[in-house]
Tab-separated table of C-alpha atoms in Angstrom:
chain	number	residue	atom	x	y	z
A	23	MET	CA	85.854	112.471	83.791
A	24	LEU	CA	88.175	110.136	81.992
A	25	THR	CA	86.761	108.475	78.906
A	26	SER	CA	88.030	105.382	77.144
A	27	SER	CA	89.945	107.498	74.636
A	28	SER	CA	91.798	109.385	77.336
A	29	ILE	CA	92.853	106.495	79.541
A	30	VAL	CA	96.601	106.887	79.689
A	31	SER	CA	97.482	103.222	79.782
A	32	LEU	CA	94.987	100.716	78.423
A	33	VAL	CA	96.708	97.621	77.095
A	34	THR	CA	94.596	94.923	75.497
A	35	LEU	CA	95.638	91.643	76.481
A	36	ILE	CA	97.051	88.575	89.898
A	37	LEU	CA	115.846	85.292	100.418
A	38	PHE	CA	117.522	82.303	98.911
A	39	ILE	CA	120.692	81.105	100.477
A	40	GLY	CA	120.511	77.738	98.802
A	41	ILE	CA	118.191	74.782	98.172
A	42	GLY	CA	116.593	72.640	100.850
A	43	ALA	CA	116.262	73.865	104.399
A	44	ALA	CA	117.999	77.124	103.561
A	45	ILE	CA	115.561	77.977	100.754
A	46	GLY	CA	112.853	80.403	101.737
A	47	ALA	CA	115.135	83.195	102.697
A	48	LEU	CA	116.685	84.257	99.373
A	49	VAL	CA	116.393	87.853	98.275
A	50	VAL	CA	117.562	88.797	94.791
A	51	ASP	CA	118.621	92.414	94.415
A	52	ASN	CA	118.772	93.924	90.914
A	53	ASN	CA	118.986	97.413	89.478
A	54	ALA	CA	116.692	96.435	86.616
A	55	ALA	CA	114.380	93.443	87.078
A	56	ASP	CA	113.502	91.794	83.782
A	57	ALA	CA	110.009	90.994	85.049
A	58	ILE	CA	108.934	94.636	85.229
A	59	ALA	CA	108.321	96.606	82.090
A	60	ILE	CA	109.073	100.294	82.566
A	61	ALA	CA	106.751	102.684	80.788
A	62	ASP	CA	109.134	105.631	80.574
A	63	ALA	CA	112.876	105.040	80.787
A	64	ASP	CA	113.689	108.732	81.097
A	65	ALA	CA	111.303	109.135	84.021
A	66	ASP	CA	112.786	106.069	85.683
A	67	ALA	CA	116.289	107.422	85.317
A	68	ALA	CA	115.209	110.724	86.828
A	69	ARG	CA	113.715	108.873	89.796
A	70	SER	CA	116.744	106.547	90.234
A	71	VAL	CA	114.544	103.479	90.205
A	72	LYS	CA	116.036	100.354	91.764
A	73	SER	CA	114.546	96.938	92.328
A	74	PHE	CA	114.739	93.849	94.483
A	75	SER	CA	113.073	90.441	94.418
A	76	VAL	CA	111.964	88.255	97.301
A	77	LEU	CA	111.125	84.567	97.179
A	78	SER	CA	108.457	83.214	99.476
A	79	ARG	CA	109.121	80.338	101.783
A	80	PRO	CA	108.716	76.979	100.018
A	81	ILE	CA	105.172	75.749	99.479
A	82	ASP	CA	104.966	71.935	99.333
A	83	LEU	CA	101.705	70.675	97.877
A	84	LYS	CA	100.388	67.402	96.507
A	85	TYR	CA	98.138	67.302	93.462
A	86	GLY	CA	94.812	68.929	94.289
A	87	GLN	CA	96.015	70.383	97.598
A	88	VAL	CA	95.456	74.003	98.619
A	89	HIS	CA	97.755	76.539	100.273
A	90	ASN	CA	95.686	79.463	101.547
A	91	THR	CA	97.333	81.201	104.470
A	92	LEU	CA	99.928	83.686	105.664
A	93	GLN	CA	103.620	82.851	105.712
A	94	ASP	CA	106.002	83.776	108.485
A	95	PRO	CA	107.553	87.183	107.661
A	96	ILE	CA	110.621	87.064	105.417
A	97	LYS	CA	113.394	89.492	106.292
A	98	LEU	CA	114.557	91.879	103.580
A	99	PRO	CA	118.277	92.019	102.692
A	100	GLY	CA	120.429	93.761	105.253
A	101	HIS	CA	121.657	96.536	102.980
A	102	LEU	CA	118.071	97.594	102.208
A	103	VAL	CA	117.136	97.550	105.871
A	104	GLN	CA	120.183	99.646	106.679
A	105	GLU	CA	119.638	102.090	103.810
A	106	PHE	CA	116.059	102.788	104.851
A	107	SER	CA	116.486	102.640	108.607
A	108	THR	CA	116.122	106.417	108.849
A	109	LYS	CA	114.094	107.233	105.755
A	110	PRO	CA	110.994	105.870	104.004
A	111	MET	CA	111.034	103.656	100.920
A	112	ALA	CA	108.688	104.599	98.067
A	113	ILE	CA	107.617	101.518	96.074
A	114	VAL	CA	106.357	102.487	92.624
A	115	ASN	CA	105.803	99.120	90.911
A	116	TYR	CA	105.638	95.373	91.532
A	117	VAL	CA	104.985	92.069	89.770
A	118	VAL	CA	104.381	88.561	91.105
A	119	ASP	CA	105.319	85.193	89.627
A	120	ILE	CA	105.264	81.489	90.537
A	121	VAL	CA	108.635	79.764	90.237
A	122	GLY	CA	110.359	76.498	90.990
A	123	ILE	CA	113.987	75.456	91.520
A	124	ASP	CA	115.471	72.670	89.395
A	125	GLU	CA	118.082	70.097	90.392
A	126	ASP	CA	120.877	72.486	89.400
A	127	GLY	CA	119.524	75.215	91.613
A	128	GLU	CA	118.209	77.225	88.670
A	129	GLU	CA	114.968	79.126	88.919
A	130	PHE	CA	112.198	78.484	86.377
A	131	GLN	CA	108.663	79.785	85.847
A	132	VAL	CA	105.864	77.404	86.803
A	133	PRO	CA	102.997	77.136	84.268
A	134	LEU	CA	99.454	77.647	85.546
A	135	TYR	CA	98.479	74.102	84.605
A	136	ASP	CA	100.954	72.958	87.291
A	137	GLY	CA	100.299	75.586	89.970
A	138	TYR	CA	97.377	78.018	89.947
A	139	ASN	CA	97.685	81.383	91.672
A	140	HIS	CA	94.158	82.014	92.949
A	141	HIS	CA	95.166	85.231	94.702
A	142	TYR	CA	97.782	86.842	96.918
A	143	ALA	CA	98.306	89.788	99.239
A	144	ILE	CA	101.575	91.258	100.473
A	145	GLY	CA	102.546	93.456	103.386
A	146	ILE	CA	105.912	95.191	103.875
A	147	GLY	CA	106.964	96.981	107.041
A	148	ARG	CA	108.938	96.682	110.235
A	149	TYR	CA	109.738	93.094	111.151
A	150	GLY	CA	108.188	93.359	114.598
A	151	LEU	CA	104.904	94.646	113.168
A	152	MET	CA	104.796	91.956	110.486
A	153	LYS	CA	105.572	89.253	113.057
A	154	LYS	CA	102.808	90.413	115.387
A	155	PHE	CA	100.367	90.442	112.499
A	156	TYR	CA	101.412	86.924	111.521
A	157	GLU	CA	101.099	85.539	115.047
A	158	ALA	CA	97.624	87.037	115.392
A	159	HIS	CA	96.353	85.705	112.063
A	160	LYS	CA	98.358	82.598	111.133
A	161	ASN	CA	95.609	80.087	111.983
A	162	ASP	CA	93.031	81.425	109.564
A	163	PRO	CA	91.681	78.596	107.356
A	164	TYR	CA	90.791	81.023	104.568
A	165	GLY	CA	94.074	82.874	104.276
A	166	GLY	CA	93.250	86.328	105.584
A	167	TYR	CA	89.472	86.386	105.352
A	168	GLY	CA	88.450	84.960	108.740
A	169	LEU	CA	91.280	85.224	111.182
A	170	ASN	CA	91.109	82.903	114.186
A	171	THR	CA	87.768	83.667	115.846
A	172	THR	CA	87.391	87.074	114.215
A	173	MET	CA	85.677	87.981	110.961
A	174	MET	CA	88.305	89.694	108.882
A	175	THR	CA	87.972	90.232	105.161
A	176	MET	CA	90.711	90.678	102.592
A	177	THR	CA	89.810	94.362	102.605
A	178	GLU	CA	90.612	94.404	106.301
A	179	PHE	CA	93.909	92.596	105.704
A	180	MET	CA	94.876	95.308	103.255
A	181	ASP	CA	93.623	98.067	105.548
A	182	GLY	CA	95.402	96.446	108.473
A	183	MET	CA	98.698	96.571	106.619
A	184	ARG	CA	98.072	100.218	105.821
A	185	THR	CA	97.148	101.310	109.343
A	186	ILE	CA	99.201	99.025	111.573
A	187	GLY	CA	102.304	101.141	111.179
A	188	ARG	CA	100.478	104.389	111.779
A	189	ARG	CA	99.151	102.992	115.029
A	190	ARG	CA	102.580	101.820	116.115
A	191	GLY	CA	104.982	104.399	114.788
A	192	GLY	CA	105.598	103.699	111.090
A	193	ARG	CA	103.775	103.105	107.850
A	194	ALA	CA	103.435	99.669	106.249
A	195	ALA	CA	102.490	99.039	102.620
A	196	ASN	CA	100.141	96.503	101.073
A	197	PHE	CA	99.860	95.038	97.590
A	198	GLY	CA	97.553	92.651	95.736
A	199	GLY	CA	94.477	91.686	97.699
A	200	GLY	CA	92.447	90.038	94.960
A	201	SER	CA	95.196	89.771	92.380
A	202	GLY	CA	95.894	86.312	91.004
A	203	ALA	CA	97.063	84.415	87.934
A	204	GLU	CA	95.609	87.028	85.601
A	205	GLU	CA	98.171	89.599	86.785
A	206	ARG	CA	101.296	87.501	86.351
A	207	GLY	CA	102.893	89.938	83.935
A	208	THR	CA	100.785	93.009	84.675
A	209	SER	CA	102.708	96.123	85.585
A	210	HIS	CA	101.460	98.122	88.566
A	211	LEU	CA	103.572	101.179	87.790
A	212	LEU	CA	102.160	104.281	89.455
A	213	PRO	CA	102.293	107.789	87.972
A	214	ASP	CA	105.344	109.821	88.855
A	215	GLY	CA	105.040	111.315	92.334
A	216	TYR	CA	102.887	108.515	93.802
A	217	ALA	CA	104.075	105.467	95.730
A	218	HIS	CA	103.389	102.811	98.343
A	219	VAL	CA	105.333	104.379	101.211
A	220	VAL	CA	106.994	102.218	103.889
A	221	ASP	CA	108.782	103.431	107.019
A	222	ASN	CA	111.733	101.248	108.035
A	223	PRO	CA	111.056	98.334	105.652
A	224	GLU	CA	112.468	95.216	107.270
A	225	ALA	CA	110.257	92.276	106.293
A	226	LEU	CA	107.657	91.018	103.853
A	227	ILE	CA	104.598	89.010	104.879
A	228	PRO	CA	102.832	87.166	102.044
A	229	LEU	CA	99.323	85.743	101.995
A	230	ILE	CA	99.262	83.069	99.275
A	231	HIS	CA	96.339	81.101	97.837
A	232	LEU	CA	97.863	78.458	95.545
A	233	ILE	CA	96.404	75.211	94.152
A	234	ASN	CA	98.551	72.334	92.884
A	235	THR	CA	96.987	71.525	89.500
A	236	LYS	CA	99.883	69.385	88.223
A	237	ASN	CA	98.602	66.110	86.797
A	238	GLY	CA	100.155	66.092	83.327
A	239	LYS	CA	96.772	65.916	81.581
A	240	THR	CA	95.477	69.464	81.055
A	241	ALA	CA	98.486	71.239	79.495
A	242	GLY	CA	97.291	72.763	76.245
A	243	LYS	CA	93.970	70.903	76.408
A	244	GLY	CA	91.936	73.239	78.585
A	245	TYR	CA	92.127	74.805	82.024
A	246	SER	CA	92.193	72.673	85.159
A	247	PRO	CA	88.753	72.451	86.827
A	248	LEU	CA	90.546	72.607	90.178
A	249	LEU	CA	91.084	76.352	89.850
A	250	GLU	CA	87.345	76.767	90.576
A	251	CYS	CA	87.776	75.071	93.977
A	252	PRO	CA	85.127	72.338	93.651
A	253	CYS	CA	83.428	71.272	96.880
A	254	THR	CA	84.397	67.617	97.328
A	255	PRO	CA	82.494	64.993	99.360
A	256	GLN	CA	85.019	65.596	102.144
A	257	ARG	CA	83.635	69.078	102.811
A	258	VAL	CA	81.043	68.978	105.600
A	259	PHE	CA	78.100	71.357	105.175
A	260	ASP	CA	76.023	72.095	108.269
A	261	VAL	CA	73.347	74.326	106.760
A	262	PRO	CA	71.169	74.716	109.918
A	263	HIS	CA	74.154	76.056	111.841
A	264	ASP	CA	75.726	77.921	108.908
A	265	LYS	CA	79.007	75.994	109.023
A	266	ILE	CA	81.391	74.464	106.482
A	267	ASP	CA	83.850	72.033	108.032
A	268	GLY	CA	82.729	73.317	111.427
A	269	LYS	CA	83.604	76.934	110.600
A	270	SER	CA	81.510	79.906	109.597
A	271	PRO	CA	81.940	80.659	105.887
A	272	VAL	CA	83.973	83.773	105.300
A	273	PRO	CA	82.742	86.145	104.149
A	274	PRO	CA	79.152	85.288	105.046
A	275	PHE	CA	76.992	84.530	102.019
A	276	SER	CA	75.677	87.928	100.953
A	277	CYS	CA	74.880	88.870	97.363
A	278	ASN	CA	72.988	91.791	95.925
A	279	LEU	CA	69.384	91.388	94.823
A	280	ALA	CA	70.172	90.584	91.186
A	281	PHE	CA	72.211	87.521	92.140
A	282	GLU	CA	69.736	86.429	94.796
A	283	GLN	CA	66.824	86.657	92.390
A	284	GLU	CA	68.551	84.361	89.907
A	285	LYS	CA	69.307	81.943	92.759
A	286	ASN	CA	73.016	82.072	92.040
A	287	PRO	CA	74.545	79.004	93.745
A	288	SER	CA	77.485	80.967	95.129
A	289	CYS	CA	75.072	83.087	97.157
A	290	PHE	CA	73.438	80.298	99.183
A	291	MET	CA	75.027	77.613	101.334
A	292	ASP	CA	72.372	74.987	100.624
A	293	ILE	CA	73.081	75.034	96.870
A	294	TYR	CA	76.772	76.009	96.988
A	295	GLU	CA	78.829	73.874	94.606
A	296	SER	CA	82.282	75.301	94.166
A	297	GLY	CA	84.378	78.283	95.113
A	298	PHE	CA	86.510	80.049	97.680
A	299	ARG	CA	84.629	78.706	100.695
A	300	CYS	CA	85.690	75.156	99.724
A	301	CYS	CA	89.331	76.245	99.374
A	302	GLU	CA	90.504	76.277	102.981
A	303	HIS	CA	94.191	75.984	103.728
A	304	GLY	CA	95.387	72.365	103.594
A	305	VAL	CA	92.288	70.811	102.019
A	306	PHE	CA	92.165	68.943	98.721
A	307	VAL	CA	89.902	70.009	95.866
A	308	ILE	CA	89.944	66.465	94.498
A	309	ASP	CA	87.834	63.616	95.913
A	310	THR	CA	90.389	61.957	98.172
A	311	ASP	CA	88.270	58.792	98.319
A	312	LYS	CA	89.306	58.246	94.703
A	313	TYR	CA	93.014	58.932	95.176
A	314	ASP	CA	95.758	57.426	97.285
A	315	VAL	CA	96.813	60.724	98.800
A	316	ASP	CA	99.957	59.267	100.350
A	317	ALA	CA	101.112	58.153	96.905
A	318	LEU	CA	100.523	61.506	95.218
A	319	PRO	CA	103.738	63.303	94.222
A	320	GLU	CA	104.578	66.525	96.005
A	321	THR	CA	105.716	69.681	94.246
A	322	THR	CA	107.587	72.604	95.777
A	323	PHE	CA	106.524	76.061	94.639
A	324	TYR	CA	107.733	79.582	95.417
A	325	PHE	CA	106.150	82.954	94.835
A	326	LYS	CA	108.560	85.575	93.520
A	327	PHE	CA	107.783	89.193	94.404
A	328	THR	CA	109.682	91.897	92.497
A	329	PHE	CA	109.471	95.525	93.600
A	330	GLU	CA	110.713	98.779	92.117
A	331	TYR	CA	111.433	101.594	94.526
A	332	VAL	CA	112.793	105.103	94.800
A	333	ASP	CA	113.851	107.333	97.670
A	334	ASP	CA	110.875	108.976	99.303
A	335	THR	CA	110.675	112.767	99.114
A	336	PRO	CA	108.390	115.276	100.860
A	337	ALA	CA	106.466	115.548	97.580
A	338	THR	CA	105.729	111.819	97.338
A	339	VAL	CA	102.005	111.100	97.700
A	340	PRO	CA	101.156	107.770	99.403
A	341	VAL	CA	98.488	105.537	97.858
A	342	ARG	CA	95.992	103.057	99.276
A	343	PRO	CA	93.160	100.853	97.950
A	344	PRO	CA	89.670	102.394	98.072
A	345	ALA	CA	86.645	100.542	99.442
A	346	CYS	CA	85.382	99.373	96.060
A	347	CYS	CA	84.353	97.370	93.987
A	348	ASP	CA	82.750	93.903	93.765
A	349	VAL	CA	80.037	93.176	91.197
A	350	THR	CA	78.143	91.070	93.773
A	351	ALA	CA	77.802	94.133	96.048
A	352	ASN	CA	75.602	97.225	95.979
A	353	LEU	CA	75.172	100.444	97.971
A	354	THR	CA	74.457	98.589	101.230
A	355	VAL	CA	75.789	95.042	100.712
A	356	GLY	CA	79.566	94.684	100.864
A	357	GLY	CA	79.572	91.732	98.512
A	358	ASN	CA	79.965	87.976	98.237
A	359	ILE	CA	83.389	88.043	96.496
A	360	GLU	CA	82.366	85.276	94.095
A	361	TYR	CA	79.488	84.064	91.929
A	362	ASP	CA	78.605	81.367	89.415
A	363	VAL	CA	78.200	81.920	85.686
A	364	PRO	CA	75.300	79.763	84.412
A	365	LEU	CA	75.444	77.832	81.148
A	366	CYS	CA	74.246	79.713	78.086
A	367	THR	CA	70.660	79.098	77.004
A	368	PRO	CA	70.494	76.279	74.416
A	369	GLY	CA	70.134	77.513	70.854
A	370	ILE	CA	72.090	80.740	71.326
A	371	SER	CA	75.148	80.997	69.077
A	372	PRO	CA	78.493	80.698	70.897
A	373	GLU	CA	79.566	84.247	70.035
A	374	ASP	CA	76.442	85.564	71.761
A	375	CYS	CA	76.890	83.501	74.923
A	376	VAL	CA	77.817	86.352	77.268
A	377	HIS	CA	76.737	86.522	80.911
A	378	GLU	CA	76.600	90.135	82.066
A	379	MET	CA	76.105	91.388	85.608
A	380	THR	CA	75.940	94.985	86.815
A	381	SER	CA	76.159	96.620	90.231
A	382	THR	CA	76.527	100.091	91.745
A	383	GLN	CA	78.593	101.045	94.778
A	384	PHE	CA	79.983	104.079	96.531
A	385	PHE	CA	83.528	104.637	95.370
A	386	ASP	CA	85.142	104.809	98.810
A	387	LEU	CA	82.593	104.461	101.616
A	388	MET	CA	82.502	100.805	102.638
A	389	PRO	CA	85.756	99.527	104.178
A	390	ASN	CA	84.166	96.405	105.685
A	391	TYR	CA	81.647	93.847	104.530
A	392	HIS	CA	78.050	94.311	105.733
A	393	GLN	CA	78.671	97.707	107.235
A	394	ASP	CA	76.354	100.649	106.731
A	395	PRO	CA	78.574	103.250	105.054
A	396	HIS	CA	76.567	106.094	106.543
A	397	LYS	CA	77.525	104.974	110.044
A	398	GLN	CA	81.223	105.502	109.485
A	399	GLU	CA	82.552	108.098	111.862
A	400	GLY	CA	85.050	110.716	110.827
A	401	VAL	CA	84.466	110.194	107.101
A	402	ASP	CA	83.409	113.081	104.908
A	403	PRO	CA	81.506	111.511	101.981
A	404	THR	CA	82.109	114.624	99.871
A	405	GLU	CA	85.883	114.424	100.324
A	406	GLU	CA	87.796	114.032	97.085
A	407	VAL	CA	90.482	111.414	96.555
A	408	ASP	CA	92.778	110.995	93.568
A	409	LEU	CA	92.360	107.812	91.528
A	410	VAL	CA	95.736	106.920	90.001
A	411	TYR	CA	95.537	103.221	89.052
A	412	ALA	CA	92.923	100.555	88.322
A	413	VAL	CA	92.963	96.979	87.047
A	414	GLY	CA	90.251	94.339	86.941
A	415	HIS	CA	90.310	90.916	88.577
A	416	LEU	CA	88.566	88.185	86.573
A	417	HIS	CA	88.785	84.397	86.373
A	418	VAL	CA	88.937	82.081	83.373
A	419	GLY	CA	86.002	82.839	81.093
A	420	GLY	CA	86.147	86.574	81.826
A	421	LEU	CA	85.653	88.907	78.863
A	422	SER	CA	85.822	92.390	80.367
A	423	LEU	CA	85.328	94.537	83.430
A	424	ASP	CA	84.133	98.126	83.028
A	425	LEU	CA	83.809	100.938	85.571
A	426	TYR	CA	81.508	103.899	84.926
A	427	ASP	CA	80.442	107.040	86.716
A	428	ASP	CA	76.837	106.024	87.338
A	429	GLU	CA	75.505	109.591	87.204
A	430	THR	CA	77.207	110.754	84.009
A	431	GLY	CA	77.593	107.393	82.284
A	432	GLU	CA	81.195	108.190	81.437
A	433	LEU	CA	83.702	105.355	81.301
A	434	ILE	CA	86.372	105.412	83.997
A	435	CYS	CA	88.248	102.228	83.141
A	436	HIS	CA	87.962	99.268	80.763
A	437	SER	CA	90.039	96.257	81.820
A	438	ALA	CA	90.281	93.385	79.358
A	439	PRO	CA	91.951	89.967	79.605
A	440	THR	CA	94.607	88.232	77.562
A	441	TYR	CA	94.377	84.463	77.094
A	442	GLY	CA	97.366	82.250	76.490
A	443	THR	CA	97.908	80.329	73.273
A	444	GLY	CA	100.800	77.979	74.022
A	445	LEU	CA	102.408	75.730	76.625
A	446	GLU	CA	105.115	78.011	78.017
A	447	ALA	CA	104.673	79.692	81.395
A	448	GLY	CA	103.028	83.061	80.961
A	449	ASN	CA	101.282	81.987	77.763
A	450	GLU	CA	99.289	78.949	78.876
A	451	ALA	CA	96.521	78.076	76.433
A	452	HIS	CA	92.972	78.453	77.815
A	453	TYR	CA	94.222	80.363	80.875
A	454	LEU	CA	93.738	84.047	81.610
A	455	THR	CA	97.323	85.345	81.622
A	456	GLY	CA	97.034	89.134	81.777
A	457	MET	CA	94.733	92.098	82.343
A	458	SER	CA	94.944	95.572	80.847
A	459	ASP	CA	95.179	98.363	83.389
A	460	CYS	CA	94.314	102.057	83.561
A	461	VAL	CA	96.849	104.616	84.785
A	462	PHE	CA	95.556	108.113	85.518
A	463	ASP	CA	98.139	110.845	85.012
A	464	PRO	CA	97.005	113.426	85.955
A	465	PRO	CA	94.892	111.685	88.602
A	466	LEU	CA	91.129	111.484	88.363
A	467	LYS	CA	89.427	113.266	91.248
A	468	MET	CA	86.606	111.224	92.765
A	469	LYS	CA	84.341	112.042	95.690
A	470	ARG	CA	84.116	109.216	98.180
A	471	GLU	CA	80.336	109.206	97.791
A	472	THR	CA	80.465	109.010	93.981
A	473	VAL	CA	78.323	106.106	92.810
A	474	VAL	CA	80.179	103.958	90.305
A	475	ARG	CA	78.783	101.170	88.150
A	476	THR	CA	80.637	97.925	87.483
A	477	ILE	CA	79.760	95.755	84.480
A	478	ALA	CA	81.286	92.271	84.389
A	479	ARG	CA	81.084	90.038	81.325
A	480	TYR	CA	81.912	86.324	81.167
A	481	ASN	CA	81.681	83.875	78.304
A	482	ASN	CA	79.205	81.157	79.261
A	483	THR	CA	79.464	78.585	76.502
A	484	VAL	CA	80.431	76.497	79.536
A	485	ALA	CA	79.347	77.143	83.118
A	486	HIS	CA	81.838	78.610	85.588
A	487	HIS	CA	81.878	78.395	89.382
A	488	GLY	CA	83.296	80.722	91.998
A	489	VAL	CA	84.350	83.428	89.562
A	490	MET	CA	85.127	86.955	90.659
A	491	ALA	CA	84.726	90.433	89.215
A	492	LEU	CA	86.613	92.877	91.428
A	493	TRP	CA	88.335	96.206	90.910
A	494	LEU	CA	91.838	96.608	92.339
A	495	MET	CA	92.599	100.311	92.541
A	496	GLN	CA	94.944	102.813	94.153
A	497	VAL	CA	93.922	106.246	95.401
A	498	ALA	CA	95.640	109.084	97.219
A	499	ASP	CA	94.041	110.980	100.076
A	500	PRO	CA	94.090	114.801	100.145
A	501	THR	CA	97.074	116.369	101.840
A	502	PRO	CA	97.393	119.739	103.580
A	503	ALA	CA	99.304	120.964	100.554
A	504	SER	CA	97.596	120.521	97.222
A	505	ALA	CA	97.846	116.850	96.294
A	506	SER	CA	96.214	117.405	92.946
A	507	THR	CA	99.522	117.985	91.214
A	508	PRO	CA	102.251	115.683	92.520
A	509	ALA	CA	105.820	116.756	92.034
A	510	THR	CA	107.753	115.054	89.258
């Protein structure tokens, strides 16, 4: 078992042609993207690593407005499509940023106090597959959690991207899921020999949850309260019928016993105050009775996705996210995604104001929310998978996220945040701007039924609403040949 001293990487700190109507289709192709830090230059040279960047379609938002939905698939540059028309692409790293375009057509980074990246997910695959996925899910008010009349979680979005190609003749890849602002500069470089494998990559489909926080008042003075998605008077709660704005909340309210016993507001509709379920696509998280919405200025944002890739080889081992972990879950409850951090008890010194929550889950036995893992067919709970990468997802106020083997007590991964200290994008004071990750090389073998323990810590000198404590990991399934030692 990997201990804290043997974690390989633990750093202490998630298509343009022009401007205007043509923007939204620019792809920037580079052999060395500045945004991605390479851990081992010699290894990269040996793997002939290349990179490309894709800009999302423009996102036009007024102050306090929310974008939380899929975008129409964006086609990749023709030379990439042609190069990989008969062979797979192996993506080994990616980073995500928020950018704008100035009057001279120059790209610039957007600070988090102007636009807050709540989370994102990305799929890459054949254009036809991405388009079908978009058409089936584009009307979801929660951006990939409850699609049309179905109940689809982010886990299912990610799993859908992974399996859609297999069902229809080619693999698709997925990235992100719960990643947000805290992973702006976080590398997701996989160990040599592992990759997100895509057959015939032709298009990218992004799911983007972005909040316009630009009011000129919070820069350097504290984080915007809008990033916690406050429930405004415009949100309509129908508690008897379990509806918010006429729709079932997604996911359904479902916390583990520890959260329910403390009557955590994020776990119950009748006392819900703020969070993801009040952050539907198109709504405002400001009280629009107090603002002239028509007079509010509009800002155009773009997400910039940068990928590093190599040619796939027979020895390349594909990765996927496991079915874990959310601190609001347990062995039978899939989780609530979010929770509130209560204000510290009066009289406690600020340095001791730490809210700690703990949960246990199976490492890879619950692909869907509220599903009995023992009812899964075709799954061998004793099967071993290789854990190769892990990073924590926390919100502002987060102090640490730790993952342990619950039986042995050994530390698997410690993920810690970095907070900004200035005004420049990427270093915004009071905002969480980075998370340390854990890279496992050689991989850590984990049985799917292994019980792991998550410990989440938040500072609670002030209360926080709708925070998250999730693990974002990558594992490799066993292959007919020994996958324990990937080729380098």
